[in-house]
């Protein structure tokens, strides 16, 4: 007797499961790896991405590329998420984490095909990750802050190593010093990333970029009378408002019914009186710089100009928040309580010309330390990629300050970890040794890809690297610039140890997650209430509008 058929899922649902599903997921991840692997290292290539609106992006940042690819495969999305988590947590090493994940999956794929259970494989990967992190903590070099010059030099070298693989690598010395200066200005206990503002001015060359110690924002939209206002103050008080100083503001907030001209004139006079009362309150408070998130109209602009007060309306929320944190005071929504206590202050305020833009700069801020990077460049895409590159370098410097532990880059640490795991695998009985050996070999993908991207013979270089590390030379890595091998610790190719710890942890977690998925259930593309046409509960097929059945 036949067993009755039981339908659990909605008609049209796509399901696939078992070993073929795991293999399919691994293959999907390989496509993501192929898309970003050529961006690794100083000789990495850039990707030009055109989005749906036609905007072009040129970048070699792994997290940026995978996020712009609009990946729809559910398993491959895991690699996108893991790259973005690395970018959020550490700021750099996004391409590394994608490559490591893909290589681990690629090397354990034969064991999956042979029938080895994926949980057994995942246990081996986790064990390898734990041993690798232990090895990093033993190998890392900690530089103390007792010698400020030595510590600053270390930070500059970490920033320069991060910038080596970026589009702005030719100016890495210039930008590494700028990045360290920017992070040094911040509160050294918190190192808040939001207190570093980045402004972009098209035109000029990269080395015309500058660091402003304070808050800087582009000149806002202004009315007639703005030219008469002073553009430079010493120790001014700053009023920070969320008030619209225009005549139309009162009229748009009320509904009036008038019977004669006298009543209308009374309304007009009341509007003027309300506006002038607000302006008088601001002047009496002693503020010399007035900033508002809402518009400041022509009457108010001229009123302030007559009294030697500077004003800026339509200030962005980001700039206003940084100003409040840096200069003190609080955001006011009314002028009735404008007292000295609620006003901010700074040592200097001035308006300067930078390229084709005018900038308002507040420096000498007493409350919180902040800075602004003003980036120059010949093309918009170049400036945007410079911003992404500096973000990575800033994050690296912040992590180096907090953790103070570094390792050598250029594939040196990966080769040493590969040697450690390979030696470990030989001491383990059973099938687990194959998984640990596979993870050990997967770490070699970093120096291999560095060589491939630079046009070197990867097999020859890897053989020489294995030989050097077997002899105990733990910091020997690839020298891209001179086409050879070198001690990258002596060559100052340094990276925070946290970058490698996080990359290995994230890569192994992602690989285990993808291996643990053996079934994908994909809902049907819905037309009405999630049911395709012609299916029970869905719209009928062939029925036109207004046409009887």
Short mmCIF file of C-alpha atoms in Angstrom, two decimals:
data_model
loop_
_atom_site.label_atom_id
_atom_site.label_comp_id
_atom_site.label_asym_id
_atom_site.label_seq_id
_atom_site.Cartn_x
_atom_site.Cartn_y
_atom_site.Cartn_z
CA UNK A 1 0.00 0.00 0.00
CA UNK A 2 1.38 3.38 -1.05
CA UNK A 3 2.07 5.95 1.64
CA UNK A 4 -0.22 9.01 1.21
CA UNK A 5 1.56 12.14 -0.11
CA UNK A 6 1.83 14.93 2.48
CA UNK A 7 2.42 18.48 1.25
CA UNK A 8 4.10 20.65 3.87
CA UNK A 9 5.40 23.58 1.82
CA UNK A 10 3.62 26.06 -0.39
CA UNK A 11 3.40 25.08 -4.04
CA UNK A 12 6.32 26.37 -6.05
CA UNK A 13 8.79 26.28 -3.13
CA UNK A 14 12.28 25.35 -4.27
CA UNK A 15 14.14 22.92 -1.99
CA UNK A 16 17.54 21.32 -2.31
CA UNK A 17 19.40 19.36 0.34
CA UNK A 18 22.20 16.98 1.21
CA UNK A 19 25.79 16.80 0.01
CA UNK A 20 25.09 18.46 -3.39
CA UNK A 21 23.70 21.49 -1.54
CA UNK A 22 26.90 21.89 0.54
CA UNK A 23 29.05 21.57 -2.61
CA UNK A 24 26.85 24.15 -4.36
CA UNK A 25 27.29 26.60 -1.49
CA UNK A 26 31.07 26.14 -1.55
CA UNK A 27 31.14 26.76 -5.31
CA UNK A 28 29.05 29.93 -4.87
CA UNK A 29 31.57 31.26 -2.33
CA UNK A 30 34.40 30.61 -4.80
CA UNK A 31 32.77 33.06 -7.22
CA UNK A 32 32.94 35.80 -4.57
CA UNK A 33 36.59 34.96 -3.88
CA UNK A 34 37.42 35.15 -7.60
CA UNK A 35 35.86 38.62 -7.72
CA UNK A 36 38.09 40.12 -5.00
CA UNK A 37 41.31 38.06 -4.91
CA UNK A 38 43.11 40.21 -7.50
CA UNK A 39 42.76 43.28 -5.24
CA UNK A 40 45.11 41.93 -2.53
CA UNK A 41 48.44 43.57 -1.84
CA UNK A 42 50.46 46.52 -3.16
CA UNK A 43 50.16 45.25 -6.73
CA UNK A 44 46.45 44.48 -6.42
CA UNK A 45 44.10 45.67 -9.15
CA UNK A 46 41.10 47.93 -8.68
CA UNK A 47 37.50 47.17 -9.59
CA UNK A 48 35.23 49.59 -11.44
CA UNK A 49 31.62 49.09 -10.37
CA UNK A 50 28.67 50.84 -12.03
CA UNK A 51 25.48 50.79 -9.95
CA UNK A 52 21.88 50.98 -11.18
CA UNK A 53 21.87 54.78 -11.15
CA UNK A 54 24.98 54.91 -13.34
CA UNK A 55 27.34 56.05 -10.58
CA UNK A 56 30.84 54.61 -10.94
CA UNK A 57 32.93 53.38 -8.01
CA UNK A 58 36.63 52.54 -8.30
CA UNK A 59 37.89 50.60 -5.31
CA UNK A 60 40.05 47.71 -4.13
CA UNK A 61 38.52 47.56 -0.66
CA UNK A 62 37.08 44.08 -0.18
CA UNK A 63 34.08 45.14 1.92
CA UNK A 64 33.13 47.88 -0.55
CA UNK A 65 33.36 45.56 -3.56
CA UNK A 66 31.35 42.66 -2.13
CA UNK A 67 28.69 45.04 -0.76
CA UNK A 68 28.25 46.65 -4.19
CA UNK A 69 27.99 43.33 -6.04
CA UNK A 70 24.37 42.81 -4.87
CA UNK A 71 24.92 39.11 -4.17
CA UNK A 72 21.63 37.20 -4.06
CA UNK A 73 22.90 33.66 -3.37
CA UNK A 74 21.99 33.02 0.30
CA UNK A 75 25.21 31.16 1.17
CA UNK A 76 27.47 33.60 -0.68
CA UNK A 77 25.83 36.44 1.27
CA UNK A 78 27.61 35.02 4.31
CA UNK A 79 30.94 36.09 2.82
CA UNK A 80 29.56 39.59 2.25
CA UNK A 81 28.46 39.80 5.89
CA UNK A 82 31.76 38.45 7.22
CA UNK A 83 33.73 41.00 5.17
CA UNK A 84 31.56 43.82 6.49
CA UNK A 85 31.97 42.59 10.07
CA UNK A 86 35.76 42.66 9.63
CA UNK A 87 35.48 46.21 8.25
CA UNK A 88 33.35 47.30 11.20
CA UNK A 89 35.42 45.62 13.91
CA UNK A 90 38.97 46.24 12.68
CA UNK A 91 38.68 48.37 9.54
CA UNK A 92 41.18 46.46 7.39
CA UNK A 93 41.81 42.90 6.22
CA UNK A 94 38.45 42.50 4.46
CA UNK A 95 39.96 40.92 1.33
CA UNK A 96 42.09 38.65 3.53
CA UNK A 97 39.07 37.28 5.39
CA UNK A 98 37.20 36.53 2.14
CA UNK A 99 40.23 34.76 0.65
CA UNK A 100 40.84 32.68 3.77
CA UNK A 101 37.20 31.58 3.98
CA UNK A 102 37.13 30.62 0.30
CA UNK A 103 40.43 28.72 0.49
CA UNK A 104 39.41 26.77 3.61
CA UNK A 105 36.17 25.72 1.89
CA UNK A 106 38.01 24.84 -1.31
CA UNK A 107 40.47 22.56 0.49
CA UNK A 108 37.88 20.75 2.62
CA UNK A 109 35.54 20.26 -0.35
CA UNK A 110 37.13 16.88 -1.33
CA UNK A 111 36.49 15.54 2.18
CA UNK A 112 32.83 16.58 1.93
CA UNK A 113 32.56 14.78 -1.42
CA UNK A 114 34.11 11.66 0.12
CA UNK A 115 31.40 11.61 2.79
CA UNK A 116 33.20 13.02 5.83
CA UNK A 117 30.65 14.59 8.15
CA UNK A 118 30.62 18.39 8.05
CA UNK A 119 30.48 18.70 11.86
CA UNK A 120 33.68 16.68 12.07
CA UNK A 121 35.27 19.04 9.54
CA UNK A 122 33.97 22.10 11.42
CA UNK A 123 35.52 20.82 14.67
CA UNK A 124 38.89 20.52 12.94
CA UNK A 125 38.59 24.06 11.56
CA UNK A 126 37.73 25.47 15.00
CA UNK A 127 40.64 23.61 16.60
CA UNK A 128 42.96 25.04 13.94
CA UNK A 129 41.65 28.57 14.58
CA UNK A 130 42.25 28.24 18.34
CA UNK A 131 45.81 27.00 17.82
CA UNK A 132 46.53 29.74 15.26
CA UNK A 133 45.32 32.48 17.62
CA UNK A 134 47.45 31.03 20.44
CA UNK A 135 50.44 31.10 18.09
CA UNK A 136 49.77 34.75 17.15
CA UNK A 137 49.73 35.73 20.82
CA UNK A 138 53.08 34.01 21.30
CA UNK A 139 54.61 35.56 18.15
CA UNK A 140 53.27 39.12 18.47
CA UNK A 141 55.60 41.94 19.50
CA UNK A 142 54.29 44.46 22.02
CA UNK A 143 55.64 48.00 21.82
CA UNK A 144 55.09 50.12 24.90
CA UNK A 145 54.12 53.78 24.98
CA UNK A 146 57.02 54.84 27.25
CA UNK A 147 58.96 56.11 24.24
CA UNK A 148 56.58 58.47 22.37
CA UNK A 149 58.79 58.75 19.29
CA UNK A 150 59.12 54.98 18.93
CA UNK A 151 55.41 54.48 19.49
CA UNK A 152 54.49 57.13 16.90
CA UNK A 153 56.90 55.56 14.43
CA UNK A 154 55.16 52.20 14.95
CA UNK A 155 51.75 53.77 14.29
CA UNK A 156 52.99 55.42 11.09
CA UNK A 157 54.39 52.11 9.84
CA UNK A 158 51.09 50.33 10.56
CA UNK A 159 49.18 53.06 8.69
CA UNK A 160 51.65 52.92 5.77
CA UNK A 161 51.28 49.12 5.54
CA UNK A 162 47.50 49.52 5.36
CA UNK A 163 47.82 52.17 2.63
CA UNK A 164 50.33 50.10 0.60
CA UNK A 165 47.57 48.19 -1.18
CA UNK A 166 45.35 51.21 -1.80
CA UNK A 167 44.92 53.54 -4.75
CA UNK A 168 46.77 56.26 -2.78
CA UNK A 169 49.86 54.08 -2.16
CA UNK A 170 52.10 56.61 -3.93
CA UNK A 171 51.37 59.12 -1.14
CA UNK A 172 51.42 56.62 1.75
CA UNK A 173 54.14 58.49 3.69
CA UNK A 174 52.16 61.74 3.49
CA UNK A 175 48.84 60.19 4.48
CA UNK A 176 50.26 57.88 7.19
CA UNK A 177 51.60 60.92 9.08
CA UNK A 178 48.29 62.73 8.59
CA UNK A 179 46.31 59.74 9.89
CA UNK A 180 48.49 59.38 13.01
CA UNK A 181 48.19 63.14 13.64
CA UNK A 182 44.40 62.89 13.31
CA UNK A 183 44.06 59.99 15.74
CA UNK A 184 46.54 61.64 18.16
CA UNK A 185 44.25 64.69 18.40
CA UNK A 186 41.33 62.58 19.67
CA UNK A 187 40.56 61.66 23.25
CA UNK A 188 43.12 58.88 23.83
CA UNK A 189 40.81 56.92 26.14
CA UNK A 190 37.80 56.67 23.80
CA UNK A 191 39.29 57.43 20.35
CA UNK A 192 35.81 58.24 18.95
CA UNK A 193 35.73 57.73 15.17
CA UNK A 194 32.85 60.21 14.79
CA UNK A 195 35.08 63.05 15.96
CA UNK A 196 37.14 62.77 12.76
CA UNK A 197 35.29 64.59 9.99
CA UNK A 198 36.17 64.04 6.33
CA UNK A 199 35.39 66.68 3.69
CA UNK A 200 36.08 66.33 -0.03
CA UNK A 201 37.11 69.15 -2.38
CA UNK A 202 37.53 68.28 -6.06
CA UNK A 203 40.63 69.78 -7.67
CA UNK A 204 44.31 69.91 -6.82
CA UNK A 205 46.54 66.96 -6.04
CA UNK A 206 46.43 64.36 -3.26
CA UNK A 207 49.30 65.96 -1.34
CA UNK A 208 47.31 69.20 -1.08
CA UNK A 209 45.00 67.43 1.38
CA UNK A 210 45.22 68.87 4.87
CA UNK A 211 44.35 68.18 8.48
CA UNK A 212 42.39 70.80 10.43
CA UNK A 213 42.69 70.68 14.22
CA UNK A 214 39.05 71.43 14.96
CA UNK A 215 35.69 71.47 13.19
CA UNK A 216 35.54 72.50 9.53
CA UNK A 217 32.46 72.56 7.30
CA UNK A 218 31.67 73.96 3.88
CA UNK A 219 30.15 77.44 3.70
CA UNK A 220 26.40 77.05 3.81
CA UNK A 221 23.80 78.68 1.58
CA UNK A 222 23.66 82.39 2.38
CA UNK A 223 21.59 85.47 1.54
CA UNK A 224 22.55 89.04 0.68
CA UNK A 225 24.31 90.69 3.59
CA UNK A 226 26.55 87.68 4.24
CA UNK A 227 29.48 89.47 2.56
CA UNK A 228 29.31 92.24 5.18
CA UNK A 229 29.71 89.85 8.10
CA UNK A 230 33.13 89.44 9.76
CA UNK A 231 34.87 86.19 8.78
CA UNK A 232 37.36 85.95 11.64
CA UNK A 233 36.95 86.00 15.44
CA UNK A 234 39.12 85.32 18.48
CA UNK A 235 37.46 83.48 21.41
CA UNK A 236 33.87 83.91 20.13
CA UNK A 237 30.73 82.57 21.81
CA UNK A 238 28.76 80.22 19.57
CA UNK A 239 24.96 79.92 19.48
CA UNK A 240 23.87 76.48 18.21
CA UNK A 241 20.23 76.56 17.17
CA UNK A 242 17.50 74.44 15.66
CA UNK A 243 15.36 77.48 14.78
CA UNK A 244 14.21 78.82 11.42
CA UNK A 245 15.02 82.54 11.38
CA UNK A 246 12.79 83.53 8.47
CA UNK A 247 9.56 85.52 8.16
CA UNK A 248 7.67 82.68 6.52
CA UNK A 249 8.24 80.42 9.51
CA UNK A 250 5.35 81.82 11.59
CA UNK A 251 2.97 82.08 8.63
CA UNK A 252 3.40 78.41 7.70
CA UNK A 253 2.73 77.24 11.25
CA UNK A 254 -0.72 78.78 11.61
CA UNK A 255 -4.06 79.18 9.83
CA UNK A 256 -5.52 82.70 9.73
CA UNK A 257 -8.94 84.02 8.64
CA UNK A 258 -8.94 87.75 7.95
CA UNK A 259 -11.82 90.17 7.24
CA UNK A 260 -9.99 93.38 6.37
CA UNK A 261 -6.63 94.89 5.44
CA UNK A 262 -5.95 96.18 8.97
CA UNK A 263 -6.04 92.66 10.36
CA UNK A 264 -3.63 91.47 7.68
CA UNK A 265 -1.27 94.35 8.48
CA UNK A 266 -1.42 93.42 12.16
CA UNK A 267 -0.44 89.85 11.28
CA UNK A 268 2.50 91.08 9.18
CA UNK A 269 3.65 93.37 11.99
CA UNK A 270 3.37 90.49 14.48
CA UNK A 271 5.55 88.29 12.25
CA UNK A 272 8.21 90.97 12.05
CA UNK A 273 8.06 91.52 15.81
CA UNK A 274 8.41 87.80 16.52
CA UNK A 275 11.44 87.55 14.23
CA UNK A 276 13.08 90.68 15.67
CA UNK A 277 12.48 89.45 19.23
CA UNK A 278 14.32 86.24 18.37
CA UNK A 279 17.18 88.16 16.77
CA UNK A 280 17.41 90.56 19.72
CA UNK A 281 17.64 87.63 22.14
CA UNK A 282 20.50 86.14 20.14
CA UNK A 283 22.39 89.46 20.04
CA UNK A 284 21.89 90.07 23.77
CA UNK A 285 23.28 86.62 24.59
CA UNK A 286 26.70 87.80 23.40
CA UNK A 287 27.04 85.18 20.64
CA UNK A 288 29.34 86.17 17.76
CA UNK A 289 28.82 83.03 15.68
CA UNK A 290 25.26 81.80 15.05
CA UNK A 291 24.77 78.31 13.60
CA UNK A 292 21.40 76.74 12.85
CA UNK A 293 20.29 73.44 11.38
CA UNK A 294 17.37 75.33 9.77
CA UNK A 295 17.49 78.24 7.27
CA UNK A 296 18.54 81.75 8.30
CA UNK A 297 16.75 84.20 5.97
CA UNK A 298 17.80 87.44 4.31
CA UNK A 299 16.39 89.73 7.03
CA UNK A 300 18.24 87.85 9.78
CA UNK A 301 21.46 87.73 7.72
CA UNK A 302 21.45 91.50 7.23
CA UNK A 303 20.49 92.05 10.89
CA UNK A 304 23.49 90.01 12.05
CA UNK A 305 25.80 91.72 9.53
CA UNK A 306 24.87 95.14 10.92
CA UNK A 307 25.94 93.96 14.38
CA UNK A 308 29.21 92.22 13.33
CA UNK A 309 27.84 88.72 13.92
CA UNK A 310 28.54 85.74 11.67
CA UNK A 311 25.68 83.33 10.84
CA UNK A 312 25.39 79.99 9.04
CA UNK A 313 22.06 78.31 8.30
CA UNK A 314 21.29 74.80 7.03
CA UNK A 315 24.30 73.31 8.87
CA UNK A 316 24.24 69.52 8.51
CA UNK A 317 23.39 67.42 11.54
CA UNK A 318 26.81 65.70 11.55
CA UNK A 319 28.69 69.03 11.58
CA UNK A 320 26.37 70.49 14.20
CA UNK A 321 26.80 67.48 16.50
CA UNK A 322 30.58 67.59 16.21
CA UNK A 323 30.54 71.33 16.96
CA UNK A 324 28.40 70.82 20.06
CA UNK A 325 30.67 68.03 21.37
CA UNK A 326 33.85 70.01 20.62
CA UNK A 327 32.83 73.55 21.59
CA UNK A 328 30.40 72.80 24.40
CA UNK A 329 26.97 74.34 24.82
CA UNK A 330 23.73 72.71 23.75
CA UNK A 331 21.33 72.77 20.82
CA UNK A 332 18.57 75.35 21.43
CA UNK A 333 15.06 75.13 19.98
CA UNK A 334 14.00 78.52 21.35
CA UNK A 335 15.70 81.88 21.91
CA UNK A 336 13.95 82.58 25.21
CA UNK A 337 16.63 80.83 27.29
CA UNK A 338 19.80 81.89 25.49
CA UNK A 339 22.21 82.32 28.39
CA UNK A 340 25.96 82.15 28.61
CA UNK A 341 25.80 78.56 29.90
CA UNK A 342 24.19 77.17 26.75
CA UNK A 343 26.62 78.81 24.31
CA UNK A 344 29.70 77.08 22.96
CA UNK A 345 33.14 78.62 22.61
CA UNK A 346 36.41 78.15 20.74
CA UNK A 347 39.73 79.93 20.48
CA UNK A 348 39.49 80.91 16.81
CA UNK A 349 36.83 81.08 14.12
CA UNK A 350 37.62 81.92 10.51
CA UNK A 351 36.42 81.40 6.97
CA UNK A 352 39.08 80.34 4.47
CA UNK A 353 39.24 79.43 0.78
CA UNK A 354 40.26 75.83 0.00
CA UNK A 355 40.28 75.07 -3.72
CA UNK A 356 36.96 76.13 -5.16
CA UNK A 357 35.17 75.95 -1.80
CA UNK A 358 34.98 78.20 1.23
CA UNK A 359 35.23 76.54 4.64
CA UNK A 360 34.23 77.71 8.10
CA UNK A 361 36.81 76.50 10.65
CA UNK A 362 36.48 76.40 14.44
CA UNK A 363 39.80 75.60 16.14
CA UNK A 364 40.98 75.46 19.72
CA UNK A 365 37.83 73.67 20.89
CA UNK A 366 37.96 73.24 24.71
CA UNK A 367 35.55 70.40 25.52
CA UNK A 368 36.32 67.54 23.19
CA UNK A 369 39.18 66.99 20.80
CA UNK A 370 38.16 66.76 17.17
CA UNK A 371 39.72 67.18 13.74
CA UNK A 372 38.71 67.35 10.08
CA UNK A 373 40.48 65.85 7.07
CA UNK A 374 40.04 67.90 3.89
CA UNK A 375 40.81 65.65 0.92
CA UNK A 376 41.84 66.96 -2.50
CA UNK A 377 42.01 65.10 -5.79
CA UNK A 378 41.46 65.43 -9.50
CA UNK A 379 38.39 63.19 -9.79
CA UNK A 380 35.43 62.45 -7.55
CA UNK A 381 36.07 58.68 -7.70
CA UNK A 382 39.68 59.17 -6.60
CA UNK A 383 38.66 61.29 -3.60
CA UNK A 384 36.01 58.75 -2.56
CA UNK A 385 38.55 55.90 -2.73
CA UNK A 386 40.99 58.06 -0.74
CA UNK A 387 38.30 58.43 1.93
CA UNK A 388 37.80 54.64 2.08
CA UNK A 389 41.57 54.09 2.25
CA UNK A 390 42.03 56.60 5.07
CA UNK A 391 39.13 55.02 6.97
CA UNK A 392 41.01 51.70 6.94
CA UNK A 393 44.26 53.38 8.04
CA UNK A 394 42.50 55.30 10.83
CA UNK A 395 40.90 52.11 12.14
CA UNK A 396 44.28 50.34 12.06
CA UNK A 397 45.96 53.13 14.05
CA UNK A 398 43.11 53.15 16.60
CA UNK A 399 43.47 49.39 17.10
CA UNK A 400 47.26 49.65 17.36
CA UNK A 401 46.95 52.33 20.07
CA UNK A 402 44.50 50.23 22.07
CA UNK A 403 46.28 46.88 21.77
CA UNK A 404 49.94 47.82 21.09
CA UNK A 405 50.71 44.35 19.64
CA UNK A 406 52.00 43.98 16.07
CA UNK A 407 53.06 41.24 13.66
CA UNK A 408 54.87 41.32 10.32
CA UNK A 409 52.72 41.48 7.18
CA UNK A 410 53.48 40.54 3.59
CA UNK A 411 52.47 36.92 4.14
CA UNK A 412 55.05 36.38 6.93
CA UNK A 413 52.61 35.71 9.77
CA UNK A 414 50.44 33.47 7.56
CA UNK A 415 53.43 31.30 6.57
CA UNK A 416 54.52 30.97 10.19
CA UNK A 417 50.99 29.99 11.28
CA UNK A 418 50.82 27.52 8.39
CA UNK A 419 54.06 25.92 9.66
CA UNK A 420 52.69 25.76 13.24
CA UNK A 421 49.44 24.09 12.12
CA UNK A 422 51.26 21.69 9.77
CA UNK A 423 53.49 20.57 12.66
CA UNK A 424 50.40 20.18 14.85
CA UNK A 425 48.63 18.01 12.27
CA UNK A 426 51.51 15.51 12.35
CA UNK A 427 50.98 14.94 16.07
CA UNK A 428 47.27 14.09 15.77
CA UNK A 429 45.98 10.60 15.05
CA UNK A 430 42.94 9.99 12.90
CA UNK A 431 41.17 11.95 10.17
CA UNK A 432 41.32 15.23 12.09
CA UNK A 433 44.91 15.70 10.93
CA UNK A 434 43.71 16.09 7.33
CA UNK A 435 41.44 19.01 8.26
CA UNK A 436 44.15 20.79 10.25
CA UNK A 437 46.59 20.28 7.37
CA UNK A 438 43.99 21.72 4.99
CA UNK A 439 43.61 24.86 7.15
CA UNK A 440 47.42 25.11 7.33
CA UNK A 441 47.64 25.02 3.55
CA UNK A 442 44.77 27.51 3.19
CA UNK A 443 46.81 30.16 5.08
CA UNK A 444 49.33 30.03 2.24
CA UNK A 445 46.74 31.63 -0.04
CA UNK A 446 47.76 35.10 1.21
CA UNK A 447 51.45 35.00 0.13
CA UNK A 448 50.46 33.05 -2.99
CA UNK A 449 47.96 35.70 -4.04
CA UNK A 450 50.43 38.49 -3.24
CA UNK A 451 52.88 36.84 -5.65
CA UNK A 452 50.23 36.21 -8.32
CA UNK A 453 49.05 39.82 -8.21
CA UNK A 454 52.64 41.09 -8.51
CA UNK A 455 53.40 38.76 -11.44
CA UNK A 456 55.88 36.57 -9.53
CA UNK A 457 56.27 32.78 -9.74
CA UNK A 458 54.07 31.85 -6.77
CA UNK A 459 55.23 28.22 -6.53
CA UNK A 460 58.91 29.17 -6.40
CA UNK A 461 58.30 31.85 -3.76
CA UNK A 462 56.17 29.54 -1.61
CA UNK A 463 58.84 26.83 -1.66
CA UNK A 464 61.47 29.34 -0.58
CA UNK A 465 59.15 30.70 2.14
CA UNK A 466 58.47 27.22 3.51
CA UNK A 467 62.22 26.56 3.63
CA UNK A 468 62.96 29.83 5.45
CA UNK A 469 60.21 29.32 8.03
CA UNK A 470 61.30 25.70 8.64
CA UNK A 471 64.74 27.11 9.52
CA UNK A 472 63.16 29.37 12.17
CA UNK A 473 63.04 32.68 10.28
CA UNK A 474 59.53 33.54 11.47
CA UNK A 475 59.17 37.04 9.93
CA UNK A 476 60.31 36.21 6.39
CA UNK A 477 57.68 37.31 3.87
CA UNK A 478 57.24 38.48 0.31
CA UNK A 479 59.08 41.66 -0.72
CA UNK A 480 56.82 42.97 -3.47
CA UNK A 481 58.90 46.05 -4.28
CA UNK A 482 62.22 44.19 -4.81
CA UNK A 483 60.79 40.87 -6.08
CA UNK A 484 62.23 38.66 -3.40
CA UNK A 485 61.98 37.58 0.22
CA UNK A 486 62.84 39.73 3.20
CA UNK A 487 62.40 40.01 6.96
CA UNK A 488 59.23 42.09 6.96
CA UNK A 489 59.64 43.00 10.62
CA UNK A 490 62.95 44.71 9.85
CA UNK A 491 61.39 46.13 6.65
CA UNK A 492 58.66 47.75 8.82
CA UNK A 493 55.77 45.97 7.10
CA UNK A 494 53.74 45.89 10.29
CA UNK A 495 50.12 45.13 11.06
CA UNK A 496 48.22 45.07 14.37
CA UNK A 497 47.98 41.49 15.65
CA UNK A 498 44.25 42.09 16.20
CA UNK A 499 43.72 42.28 12.43
CA UNK A 500 45.04 38.75 11.95
CA UNK A 501 43.26 37.36 15.02
CA UNK A 502 39.94 38.77 13.85
CA UNK A 503 40.50 37.68 10.22
CA UNK A 504 41.25 34.06 11.17
CA UNK A 505 38.38 33.92 13.66
CA UNK A 506 35.90 35.39 11.18
CA UNK A 507 37.08 33.19 8.29
CA UNK A 508 36.84 29.97 10.30
CA UNK A 509 33.41 30.92 11.68
CA UNK A 510 32.14 31.68 8.18
CA UNK A 511 33.52 28.39 6.80
CA UNK A 512 31.89 26.40 9.63
CA UNK A 513 28.60 28.23 9.09
CA UNK A 514 28.53 27.47 5.36
CA UNK A 515 29.46 23.81 5.97
CA UNK A 516 26.65 23.44 8.52
CA UNK A 517 23.94 24.30 5.95
CA UNK A 518 22.72 21.18 4.16
CA UNK A 519 19.36 22.39 2.90
CA UNK A 520 18.04 25.54 1.29
CA UNK A 521 14.31 26.27 1.20
CA UNK A 522 13.50 29.09 -1.19
CA UNK A 523 10.03 30.61 -1.16
CA UNK A 524 8.32 30.99 -4.57
CA UNK A 525 8.28 34.32 -6.32
CA UNK A 526 4.90 35.67 -5.38
CA UNK A 527 2.38 37.40 -7.57
CA UNK A 528 -0.48 37.56 -5.07
CA UNK A 529 -0.12 36.65 -1.39
CA UNK A 530 3.07 34.75 -2.17
CA UNK A 531 1.34 32.24 -4.52
CA UNK A 532 2.31 32.04 -8.21
CA UNK A 533 -0.32 32.42 -10.88
CA UNK A 534 -2.26 29.24 -11.59
CA UNK A 535 -1.58 27.75 -8.16
CA UNK A 536 -4.29 27.17 -5.56
CA UNK A 537 -4.98 30.41 -3.76
CA UNK A 538 -3.23 32.48 -6.44
CA UNK A 539 -4.64 34.51 -9.31
CA UNK A 540 -6.00 32.45 -12.20
CA UNK A 541 -4.03 32.14 -15.43
CA UNK A 542 -5.34 33.81 -18.58
CA UNK A 543 -7.91 36.03 -16.92
CA UNK A 544 -7.83 39.58 -18.29
CA UNK A 545 -9.17 42.72 -16.65
CA UNK A 546 -12.93 43.05 -17.10
CA UNK A 547 -13.10 39.82 -19.05
CA UNK A 548 -15.60 37.19 -17.83
CA UNK A 549 -14.48 33.66 -17.20
#
